[in-house]
Coordinates of C-alpha atoms and ligand atoms in Angstrom, one line a residue:
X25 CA 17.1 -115.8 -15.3
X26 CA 14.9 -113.6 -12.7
X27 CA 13.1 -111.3 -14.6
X28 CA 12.8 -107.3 -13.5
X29 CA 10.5 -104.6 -14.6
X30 CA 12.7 -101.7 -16.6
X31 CA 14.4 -99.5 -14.9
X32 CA 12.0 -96.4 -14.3
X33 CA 8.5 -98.6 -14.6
X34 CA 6.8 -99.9 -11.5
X35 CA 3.7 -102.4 -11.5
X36 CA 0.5 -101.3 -9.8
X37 CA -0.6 -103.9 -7.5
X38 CA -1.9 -103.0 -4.2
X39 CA -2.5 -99.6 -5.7
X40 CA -4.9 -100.4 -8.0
X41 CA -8.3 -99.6 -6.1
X42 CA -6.6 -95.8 -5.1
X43 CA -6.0 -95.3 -9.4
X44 CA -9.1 -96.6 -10.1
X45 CA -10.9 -94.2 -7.5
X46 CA -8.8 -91.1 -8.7
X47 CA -9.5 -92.2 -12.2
X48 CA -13.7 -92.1 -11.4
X49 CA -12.9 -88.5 -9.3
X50 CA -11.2 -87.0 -12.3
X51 CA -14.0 -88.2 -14.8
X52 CA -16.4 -86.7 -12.3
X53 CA -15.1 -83.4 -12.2
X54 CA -15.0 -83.7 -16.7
X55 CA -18.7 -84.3 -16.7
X56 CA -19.0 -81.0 -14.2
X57 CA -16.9 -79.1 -17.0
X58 CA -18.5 -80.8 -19.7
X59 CA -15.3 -82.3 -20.3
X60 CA -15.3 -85.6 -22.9
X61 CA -13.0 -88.1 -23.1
X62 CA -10.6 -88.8 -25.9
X63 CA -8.5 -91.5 -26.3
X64 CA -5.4 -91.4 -28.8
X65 CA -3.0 -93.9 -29.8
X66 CA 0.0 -94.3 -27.9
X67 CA 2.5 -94.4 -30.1
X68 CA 2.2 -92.2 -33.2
X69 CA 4.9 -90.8 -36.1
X70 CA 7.8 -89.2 -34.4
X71 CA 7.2 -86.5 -36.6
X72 CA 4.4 -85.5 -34.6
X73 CA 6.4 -84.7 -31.9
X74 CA 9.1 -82.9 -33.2
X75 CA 7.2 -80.7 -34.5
X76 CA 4.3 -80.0 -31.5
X77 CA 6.3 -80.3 -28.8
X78 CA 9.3 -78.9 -30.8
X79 CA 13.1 -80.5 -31.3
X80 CA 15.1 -78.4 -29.2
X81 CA 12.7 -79.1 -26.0
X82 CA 15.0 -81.5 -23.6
X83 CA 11.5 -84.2 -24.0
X84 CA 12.4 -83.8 -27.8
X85 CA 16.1 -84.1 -28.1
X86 CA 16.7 -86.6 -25.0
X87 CA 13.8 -88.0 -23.6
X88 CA 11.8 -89.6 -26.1
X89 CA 11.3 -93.8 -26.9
X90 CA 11.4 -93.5 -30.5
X91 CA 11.9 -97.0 -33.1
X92 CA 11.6 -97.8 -36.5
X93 CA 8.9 -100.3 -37.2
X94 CA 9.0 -103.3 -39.0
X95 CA 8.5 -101.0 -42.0
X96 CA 11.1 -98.8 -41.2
X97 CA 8.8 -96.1 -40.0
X98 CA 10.3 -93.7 -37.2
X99 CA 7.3 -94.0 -34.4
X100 CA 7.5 -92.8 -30.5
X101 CA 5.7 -93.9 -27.7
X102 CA 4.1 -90.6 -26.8
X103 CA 5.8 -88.2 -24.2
X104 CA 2.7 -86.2 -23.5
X105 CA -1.2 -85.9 -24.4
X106 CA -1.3 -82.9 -26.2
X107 CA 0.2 -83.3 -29.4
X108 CA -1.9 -87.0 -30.0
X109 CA -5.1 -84.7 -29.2
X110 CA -4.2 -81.8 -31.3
X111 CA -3.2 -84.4 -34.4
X112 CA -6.7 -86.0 -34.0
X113 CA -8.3 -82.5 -33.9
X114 CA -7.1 -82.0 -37.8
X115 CA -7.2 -85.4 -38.6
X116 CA -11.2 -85.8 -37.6
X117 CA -11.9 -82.4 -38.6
X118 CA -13.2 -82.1 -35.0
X119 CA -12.9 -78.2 -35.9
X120 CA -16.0 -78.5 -38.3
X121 CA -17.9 -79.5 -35.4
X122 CA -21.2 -76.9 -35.3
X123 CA -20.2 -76.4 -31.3
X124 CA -17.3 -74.5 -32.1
X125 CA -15.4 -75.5 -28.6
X126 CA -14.3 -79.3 -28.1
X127 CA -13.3 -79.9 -24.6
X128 CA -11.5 -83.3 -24.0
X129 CA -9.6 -84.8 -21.4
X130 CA -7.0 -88.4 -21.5
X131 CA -5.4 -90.3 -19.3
X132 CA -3.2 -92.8 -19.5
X133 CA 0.6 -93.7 -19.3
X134 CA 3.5 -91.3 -21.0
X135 CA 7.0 -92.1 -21.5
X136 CA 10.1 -90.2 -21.1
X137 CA 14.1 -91.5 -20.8
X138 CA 14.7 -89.2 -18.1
X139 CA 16.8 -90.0 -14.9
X140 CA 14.2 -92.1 -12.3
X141 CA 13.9 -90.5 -9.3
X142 CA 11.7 -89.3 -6.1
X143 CA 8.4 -88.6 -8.5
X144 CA 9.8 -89.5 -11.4
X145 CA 9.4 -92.4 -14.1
X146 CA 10.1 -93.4 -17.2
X147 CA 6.7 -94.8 -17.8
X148 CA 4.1 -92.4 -15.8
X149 CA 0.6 -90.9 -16.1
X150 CA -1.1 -88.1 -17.1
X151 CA -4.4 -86.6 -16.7
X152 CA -4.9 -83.7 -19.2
X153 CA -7.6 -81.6 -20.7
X154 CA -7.8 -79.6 -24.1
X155 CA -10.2 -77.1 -24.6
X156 CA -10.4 -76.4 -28.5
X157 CA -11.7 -74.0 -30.9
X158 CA -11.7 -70.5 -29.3
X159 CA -9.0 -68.2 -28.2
X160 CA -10.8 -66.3 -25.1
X161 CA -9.2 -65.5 -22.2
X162 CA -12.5 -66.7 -20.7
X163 CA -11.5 -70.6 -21.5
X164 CA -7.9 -69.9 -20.1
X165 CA -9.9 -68.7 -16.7
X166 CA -12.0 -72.3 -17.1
X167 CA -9.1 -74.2 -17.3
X168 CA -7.0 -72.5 -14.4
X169 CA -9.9 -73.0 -12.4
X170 CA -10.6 -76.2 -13.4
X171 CA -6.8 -77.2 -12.4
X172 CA -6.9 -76.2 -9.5
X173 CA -9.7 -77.2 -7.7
X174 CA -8.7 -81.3 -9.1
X175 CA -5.9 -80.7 -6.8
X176 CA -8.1 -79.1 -3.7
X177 CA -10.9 -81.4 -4.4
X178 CA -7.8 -83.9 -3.4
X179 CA -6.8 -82.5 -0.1
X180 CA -3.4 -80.7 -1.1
X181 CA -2.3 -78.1 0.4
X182 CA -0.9 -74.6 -0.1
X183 CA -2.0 -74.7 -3.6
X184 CA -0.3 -71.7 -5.5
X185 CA -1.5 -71.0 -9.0
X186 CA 1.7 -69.2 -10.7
X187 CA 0.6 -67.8 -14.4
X188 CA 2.6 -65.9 -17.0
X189 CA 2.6 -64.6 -20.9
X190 CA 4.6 -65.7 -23.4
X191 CA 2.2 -63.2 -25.9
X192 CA 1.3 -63.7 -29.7
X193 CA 3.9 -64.5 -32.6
X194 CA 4.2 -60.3 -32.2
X195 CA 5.0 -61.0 -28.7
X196 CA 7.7 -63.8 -29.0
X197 CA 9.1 -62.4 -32.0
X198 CA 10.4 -59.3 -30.2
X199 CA 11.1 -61.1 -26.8
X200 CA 13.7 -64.0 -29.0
X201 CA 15.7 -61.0 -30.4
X202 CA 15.7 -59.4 -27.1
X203 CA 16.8 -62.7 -25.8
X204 CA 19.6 -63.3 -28.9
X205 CA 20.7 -59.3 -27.9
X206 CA 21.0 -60.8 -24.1
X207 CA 22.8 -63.7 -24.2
X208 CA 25.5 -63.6 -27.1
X209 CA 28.0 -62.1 -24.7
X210 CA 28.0 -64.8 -22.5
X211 CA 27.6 -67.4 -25.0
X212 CA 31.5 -68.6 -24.7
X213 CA 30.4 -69.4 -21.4
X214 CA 27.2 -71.8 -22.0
X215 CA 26.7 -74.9 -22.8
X216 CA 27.0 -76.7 -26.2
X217 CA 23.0 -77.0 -26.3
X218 CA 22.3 -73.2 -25.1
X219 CA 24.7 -72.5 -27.9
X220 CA 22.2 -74.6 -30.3
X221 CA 19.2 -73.7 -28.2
X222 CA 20.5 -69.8 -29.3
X223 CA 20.3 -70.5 -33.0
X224 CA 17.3 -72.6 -33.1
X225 CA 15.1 -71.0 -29.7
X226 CA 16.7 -69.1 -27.6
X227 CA 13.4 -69.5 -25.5
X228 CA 14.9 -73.2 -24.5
X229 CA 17.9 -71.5 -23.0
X230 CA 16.0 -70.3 -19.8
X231 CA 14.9 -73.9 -19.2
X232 CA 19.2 -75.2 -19.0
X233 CA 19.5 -77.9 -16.2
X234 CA 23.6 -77.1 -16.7
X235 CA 23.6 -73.5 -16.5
X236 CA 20.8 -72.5 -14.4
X237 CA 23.3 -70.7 -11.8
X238 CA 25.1 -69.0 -14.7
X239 CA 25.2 -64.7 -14.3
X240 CA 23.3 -64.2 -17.0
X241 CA 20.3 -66.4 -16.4
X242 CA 19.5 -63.4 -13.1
X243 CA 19.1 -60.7 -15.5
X244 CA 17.7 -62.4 -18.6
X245 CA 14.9 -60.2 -20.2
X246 CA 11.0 -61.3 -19.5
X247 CA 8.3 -62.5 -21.5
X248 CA 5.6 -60.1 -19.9
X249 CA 7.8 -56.6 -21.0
X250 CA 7.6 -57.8 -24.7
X251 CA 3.6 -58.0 -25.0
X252 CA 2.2 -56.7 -28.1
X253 CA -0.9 -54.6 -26.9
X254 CA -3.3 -57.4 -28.2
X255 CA -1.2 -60.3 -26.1
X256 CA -0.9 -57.8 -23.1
X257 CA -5.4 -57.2 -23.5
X258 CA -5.6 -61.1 -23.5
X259 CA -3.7 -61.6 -20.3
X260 CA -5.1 -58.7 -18.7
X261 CA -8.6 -60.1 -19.0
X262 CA -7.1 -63.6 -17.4
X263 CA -5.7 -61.8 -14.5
X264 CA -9.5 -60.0 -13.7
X265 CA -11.1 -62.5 -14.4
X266 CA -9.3 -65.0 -11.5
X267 CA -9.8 -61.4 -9.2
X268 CA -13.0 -61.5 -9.7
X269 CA -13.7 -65.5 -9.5
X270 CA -11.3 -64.6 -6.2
X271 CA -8.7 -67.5 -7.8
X272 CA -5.4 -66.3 -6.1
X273 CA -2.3 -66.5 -8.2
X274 CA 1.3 -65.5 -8.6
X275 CA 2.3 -63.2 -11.8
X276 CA 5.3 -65.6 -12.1
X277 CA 7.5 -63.8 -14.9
X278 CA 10.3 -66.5 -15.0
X279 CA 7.5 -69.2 -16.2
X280 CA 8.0 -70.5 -19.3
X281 CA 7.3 -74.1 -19.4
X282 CA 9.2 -77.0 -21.3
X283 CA 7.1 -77.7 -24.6
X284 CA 7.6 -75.6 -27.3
X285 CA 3.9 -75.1 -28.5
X286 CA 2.8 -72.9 -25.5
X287 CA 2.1 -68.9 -26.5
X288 CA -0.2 -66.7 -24.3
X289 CA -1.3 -67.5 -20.7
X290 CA 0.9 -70.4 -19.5
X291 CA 0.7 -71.7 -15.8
X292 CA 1.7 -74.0 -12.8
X293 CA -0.4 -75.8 -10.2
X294 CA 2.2 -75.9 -7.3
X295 CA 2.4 -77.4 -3.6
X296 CA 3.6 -76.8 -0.5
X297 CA 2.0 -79.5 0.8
X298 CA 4.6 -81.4 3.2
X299 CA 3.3 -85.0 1.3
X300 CA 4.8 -83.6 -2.0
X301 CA 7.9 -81.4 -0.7
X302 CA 7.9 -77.5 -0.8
X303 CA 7.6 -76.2 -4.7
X304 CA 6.3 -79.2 -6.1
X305 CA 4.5 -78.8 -9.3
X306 CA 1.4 -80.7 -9.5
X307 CA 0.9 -80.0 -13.4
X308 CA 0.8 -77.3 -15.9
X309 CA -0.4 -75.7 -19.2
X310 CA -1.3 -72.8 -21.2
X311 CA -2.2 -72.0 -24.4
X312 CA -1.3 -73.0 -27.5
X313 CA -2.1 -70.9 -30.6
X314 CA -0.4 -72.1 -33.2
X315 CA -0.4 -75.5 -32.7
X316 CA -3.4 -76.6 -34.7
X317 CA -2.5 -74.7 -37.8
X318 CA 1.5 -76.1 -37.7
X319 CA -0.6 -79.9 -38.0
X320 CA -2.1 -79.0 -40.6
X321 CA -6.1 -77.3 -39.2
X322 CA -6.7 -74.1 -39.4
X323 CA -6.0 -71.2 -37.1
X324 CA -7.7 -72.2 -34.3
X325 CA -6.3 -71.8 -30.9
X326 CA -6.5 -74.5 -27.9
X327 CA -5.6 -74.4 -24.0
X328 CA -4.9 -77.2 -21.4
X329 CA -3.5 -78.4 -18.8
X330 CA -1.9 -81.9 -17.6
X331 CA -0.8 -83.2 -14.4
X332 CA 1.1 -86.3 -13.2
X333 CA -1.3 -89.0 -12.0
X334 CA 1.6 -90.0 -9.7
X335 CA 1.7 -87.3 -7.7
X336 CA -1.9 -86.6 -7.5
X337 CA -2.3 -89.6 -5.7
X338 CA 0.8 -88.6 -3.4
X339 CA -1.4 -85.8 -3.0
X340 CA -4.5 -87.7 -2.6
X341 CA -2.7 -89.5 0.8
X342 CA -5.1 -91.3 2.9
X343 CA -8.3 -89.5 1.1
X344 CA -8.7 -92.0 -1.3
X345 CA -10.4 -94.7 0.6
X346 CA -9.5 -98.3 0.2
X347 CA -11.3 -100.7 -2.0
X348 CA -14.8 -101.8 -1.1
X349 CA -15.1 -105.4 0.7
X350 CA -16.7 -108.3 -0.9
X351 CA -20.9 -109.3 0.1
X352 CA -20.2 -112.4 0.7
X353 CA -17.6 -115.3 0.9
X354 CA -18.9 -118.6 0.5
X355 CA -17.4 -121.0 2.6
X356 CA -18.3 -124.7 1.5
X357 CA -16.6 -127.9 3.9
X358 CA -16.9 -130.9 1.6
X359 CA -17.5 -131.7 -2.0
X360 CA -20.6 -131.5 -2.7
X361 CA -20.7 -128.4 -0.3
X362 CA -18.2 -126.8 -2.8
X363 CA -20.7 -128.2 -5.7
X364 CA -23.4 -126.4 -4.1
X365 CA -21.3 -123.0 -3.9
X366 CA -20.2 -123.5 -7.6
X367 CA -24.0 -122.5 -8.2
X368 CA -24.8 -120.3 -5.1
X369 CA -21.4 -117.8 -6.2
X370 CA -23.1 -117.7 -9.7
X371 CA -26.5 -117.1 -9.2
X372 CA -25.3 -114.2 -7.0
X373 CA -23.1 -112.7 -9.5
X374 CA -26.0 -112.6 -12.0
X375 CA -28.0 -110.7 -9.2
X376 CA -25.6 -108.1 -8.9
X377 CA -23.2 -109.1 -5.5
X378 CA -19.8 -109.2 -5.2
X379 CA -18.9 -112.6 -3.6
X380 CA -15.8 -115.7 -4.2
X381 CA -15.9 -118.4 -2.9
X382 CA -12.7 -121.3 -0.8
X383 CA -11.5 -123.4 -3.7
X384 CA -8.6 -124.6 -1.8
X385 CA -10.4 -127.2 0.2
X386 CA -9.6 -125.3 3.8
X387 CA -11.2 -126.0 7.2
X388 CA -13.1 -123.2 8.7
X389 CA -10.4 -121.5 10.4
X390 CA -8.0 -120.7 6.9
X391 CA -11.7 -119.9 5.3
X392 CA -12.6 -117.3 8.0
X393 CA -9.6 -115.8 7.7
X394 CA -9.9 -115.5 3.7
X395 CA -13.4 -113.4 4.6
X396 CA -12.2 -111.2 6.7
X397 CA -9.2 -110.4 4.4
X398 CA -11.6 -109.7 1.4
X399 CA -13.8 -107.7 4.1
X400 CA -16.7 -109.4 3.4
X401 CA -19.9 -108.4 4.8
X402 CA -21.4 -112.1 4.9
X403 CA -19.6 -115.3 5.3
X404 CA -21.9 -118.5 4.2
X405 CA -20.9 -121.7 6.2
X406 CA -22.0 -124.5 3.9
X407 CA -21.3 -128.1 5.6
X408 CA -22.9 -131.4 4.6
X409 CA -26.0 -130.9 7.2
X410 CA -26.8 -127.4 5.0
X411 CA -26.3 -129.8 1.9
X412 CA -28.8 -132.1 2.9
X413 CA -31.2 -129.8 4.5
X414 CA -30.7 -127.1 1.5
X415 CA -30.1 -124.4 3.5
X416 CA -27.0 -122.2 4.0
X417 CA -25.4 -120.4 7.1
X418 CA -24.7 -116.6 7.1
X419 CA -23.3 -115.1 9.5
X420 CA -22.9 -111.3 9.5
X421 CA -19.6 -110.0 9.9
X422 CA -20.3 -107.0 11.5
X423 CA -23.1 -108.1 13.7
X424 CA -21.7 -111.3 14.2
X425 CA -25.3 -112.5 14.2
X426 CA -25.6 -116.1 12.4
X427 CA -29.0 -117.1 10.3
X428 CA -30.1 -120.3 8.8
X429 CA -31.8 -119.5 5.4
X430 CA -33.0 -121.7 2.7
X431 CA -31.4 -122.1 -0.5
X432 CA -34.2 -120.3 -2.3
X433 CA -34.5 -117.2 0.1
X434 CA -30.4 -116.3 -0.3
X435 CA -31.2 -113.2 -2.4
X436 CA -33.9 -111.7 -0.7
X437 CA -32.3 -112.5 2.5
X438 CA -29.4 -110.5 2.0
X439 CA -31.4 -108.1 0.5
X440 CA -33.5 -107.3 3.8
X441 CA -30.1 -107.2 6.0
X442 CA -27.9 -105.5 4.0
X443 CA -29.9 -102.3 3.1
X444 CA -30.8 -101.7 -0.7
X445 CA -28.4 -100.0 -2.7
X446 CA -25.7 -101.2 0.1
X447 CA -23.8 -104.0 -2.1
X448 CA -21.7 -103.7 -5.3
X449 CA -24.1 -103.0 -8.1
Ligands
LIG502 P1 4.8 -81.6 -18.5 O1 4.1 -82.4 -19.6 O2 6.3 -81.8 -18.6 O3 4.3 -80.2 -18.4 O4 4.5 -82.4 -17.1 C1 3.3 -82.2 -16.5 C2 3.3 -83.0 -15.2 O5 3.5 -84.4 -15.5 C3 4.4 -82.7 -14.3 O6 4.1 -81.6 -13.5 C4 4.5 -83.9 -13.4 O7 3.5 -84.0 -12.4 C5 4.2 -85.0 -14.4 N1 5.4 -85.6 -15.0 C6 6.2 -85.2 -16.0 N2 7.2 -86.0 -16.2 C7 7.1 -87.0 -15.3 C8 7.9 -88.2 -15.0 N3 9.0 -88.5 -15.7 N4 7.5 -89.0 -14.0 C9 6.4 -88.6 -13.3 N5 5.6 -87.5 -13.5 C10 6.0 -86.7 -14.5

């Protein structure tokens, strides 16, 4: 039987150095923000989910890997970051904390049972932050500007910050009646889920894959014309705050996002950027204020943001550089030459290079060709003479100059021609 990764999973092979480099950028820019990392489980109770991210949400109702456990417990492989970070918020008390505002970021895989596709997986990545603890418009601002320079500091183009209200409990209160008022006429028309979606949260109707191109979606009341005053203040102070950081944005009404915990500012990192496609979004968030409290905590608010790992590196293109070569590739011809190199690779390890060595019993030629595809800066030619003789041959890679060097003067050798601080330390 050949064996095949699941449908909507890819392995990361060649990859690997590009992830690993995004990975270090990303914690970079954290420790700028004074951003911590948190890691959470990544399965947790179903439960969870349903009711953060909500069960009429499409990643509720169709998208989630959920199983029973051996103990018959109901447990899904987590769809998203923010729900794991909230639970451990309550859970850890991280709310009693004296510094009132906890700001963490994850990363790490997610999985959804959606359709794969151009940018889209079953198993994928997210980067995300949560900033805990305080409802000001001022951390909104932070993470909106946070968001979007990740995606400048990687090169992307056209970057469009779109950003909308979805208000207070005042706020969505009025705008679901107004919605319920809007869209019972055509409700013989819509789907069986908008029909569901209308009972439940009529919100979720606006986000329909099936009847996006239906009359009634074009006229369908906004979120920003049901503001309570205290919602509309809020926003207000986001909006002058990016004028006066001079972050450009679009007031984009018809935003609402997927997830059902969002309330206040929500908002969308989006491309034009010809390596993504016109409209891509990048990533997304907003604020979530009621979040905490519905887990369990008290009523404290959070904001954050995640985006696709996937397509940052799409955005990323060539300005991720490649993997680093090795120092040196030892190249023994002969038993007790390979003897020789056993020792010589580990005593350079244990002083901080990065070398491997020909265990395949080559000639030079299949050796050489092993160094330059590890882009090694040194090659050392051990033969028997360099056995007898202790001594080693390194030639330079990119000077092409050769040396002889005894055994006992490898380190400080490479040391002198290589530049401090030039090798993997
Ligand atoms: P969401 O949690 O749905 O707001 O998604 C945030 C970001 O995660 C999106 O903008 C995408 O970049 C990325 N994303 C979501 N779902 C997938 C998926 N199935 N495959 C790849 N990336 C995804």
């Amino acid at each position: 039987m050949a064996y095949s990764a699941p449908r909507g999973t890819v392995d990361i092979i060649n990859q690997a150095p590009k992830w690993q480099q995004l990975e270090q950028l990303l914690r970079t820019v954290c420790a700028y923000y004074n951003v911590s990392e948190m890691r959470t489980p990544i399965f947790e109770h179903t439960e969870l989910f349903n009711r953060a991210v909500g069960d009429t949400t499409d990643v509720v109702s169709k998208e989630m890997y959920t199983f029973q456990d051996k103990k018959g417990r109901s447990i899904t492989l987590r769809p998203e970051g923010t729900a794991g970070v909230a639970r451990s918020f309550v859970e850890n008390k991280l709310f009693a904390n004296p510094e009132k505002l906890q700001k963490y970021y994850y990363m790490g895989p997610m999985f959804r049972y959606e359709r794969p596709q151009n940018g889209r997986q079953r198993q994928f990545h997210q980067f995300g932050v949560e900033m805990l603890g305080v409802e000001s418009p001022y951390i909104d601002v932070e993470c909106m500007v946070m968001a979007v320079s990740i995606v400048e500091s990687l090169g992307l183009k056209d970057v469009k910050l779109h950003i909308n209200s979805l208000g207070d409990e005042e706020s969505r209160e009025a705008y679901r009646e107004a919605l319920k008022e809007h869209f019972k006429p055509a409700l013989k028309d819509l789907c069986y889920d908008c029909n569901q979606r209308f009972e439940k949260n009529p919100l979720r109707i606006l986000d329909c894959k099936v009847d996006r191109a239906h009359e009634s979606m074009k006229d369908a009341p906004k979120t920003i014309d049901y503001l309570s005053e205290s919602a509309k203040a809020h926003f207000d102070k986001v909006c002058s705050l990016l004028d006066d950081l001079e972050i450009e944005y679009v007031l984009d009404v018809n935003l609402v996002r997927g997830l059902d915990y969002y309330s206040h500012t929500v908002f969308e990192v989006i491309s034009d950027d010809k390596k993504l496609g016109t409209g891509s979004t990048v990533g997304g968030g907003g604020r979530y204020s009621s979040l905490i409290s519905e887990l369990g905590g008290p009523e404290v608010t959070g904001v954050g943001f995640a985006f696709g790992m996937e397509r940052l590196l799409i955005a990323a293109g060539d300005g991720l550089n490649e993997e680093e070569g090795l120092d040196v590739y030892v190249m023994p011809l002969g038993d007790e030459a390979r003897d020789l190199s056993v020792q010589i690779v580990t005593m350079l390890r244990a002083n901080g290079f990065s070398c491997d060595m020909d265990y395949c019993e080559r000639g030079l030629k299949g050796q050489f060709k092993s160094a330059d595809r590890f882009d090694a800066h040194f090659s050392m030619i051990i033969g028997e003479e360099e056995v007898k003789n202790e001594v080693v041959n390194m030639k330079c890679n990119h000077s092409k100059e050769q040396t002889v060097v005894k055994l006992e003067n490898i380190v400080s050798f490479i040391d002198e021609h290589y530049g401090e601080g030039d090798h993997h330390e």
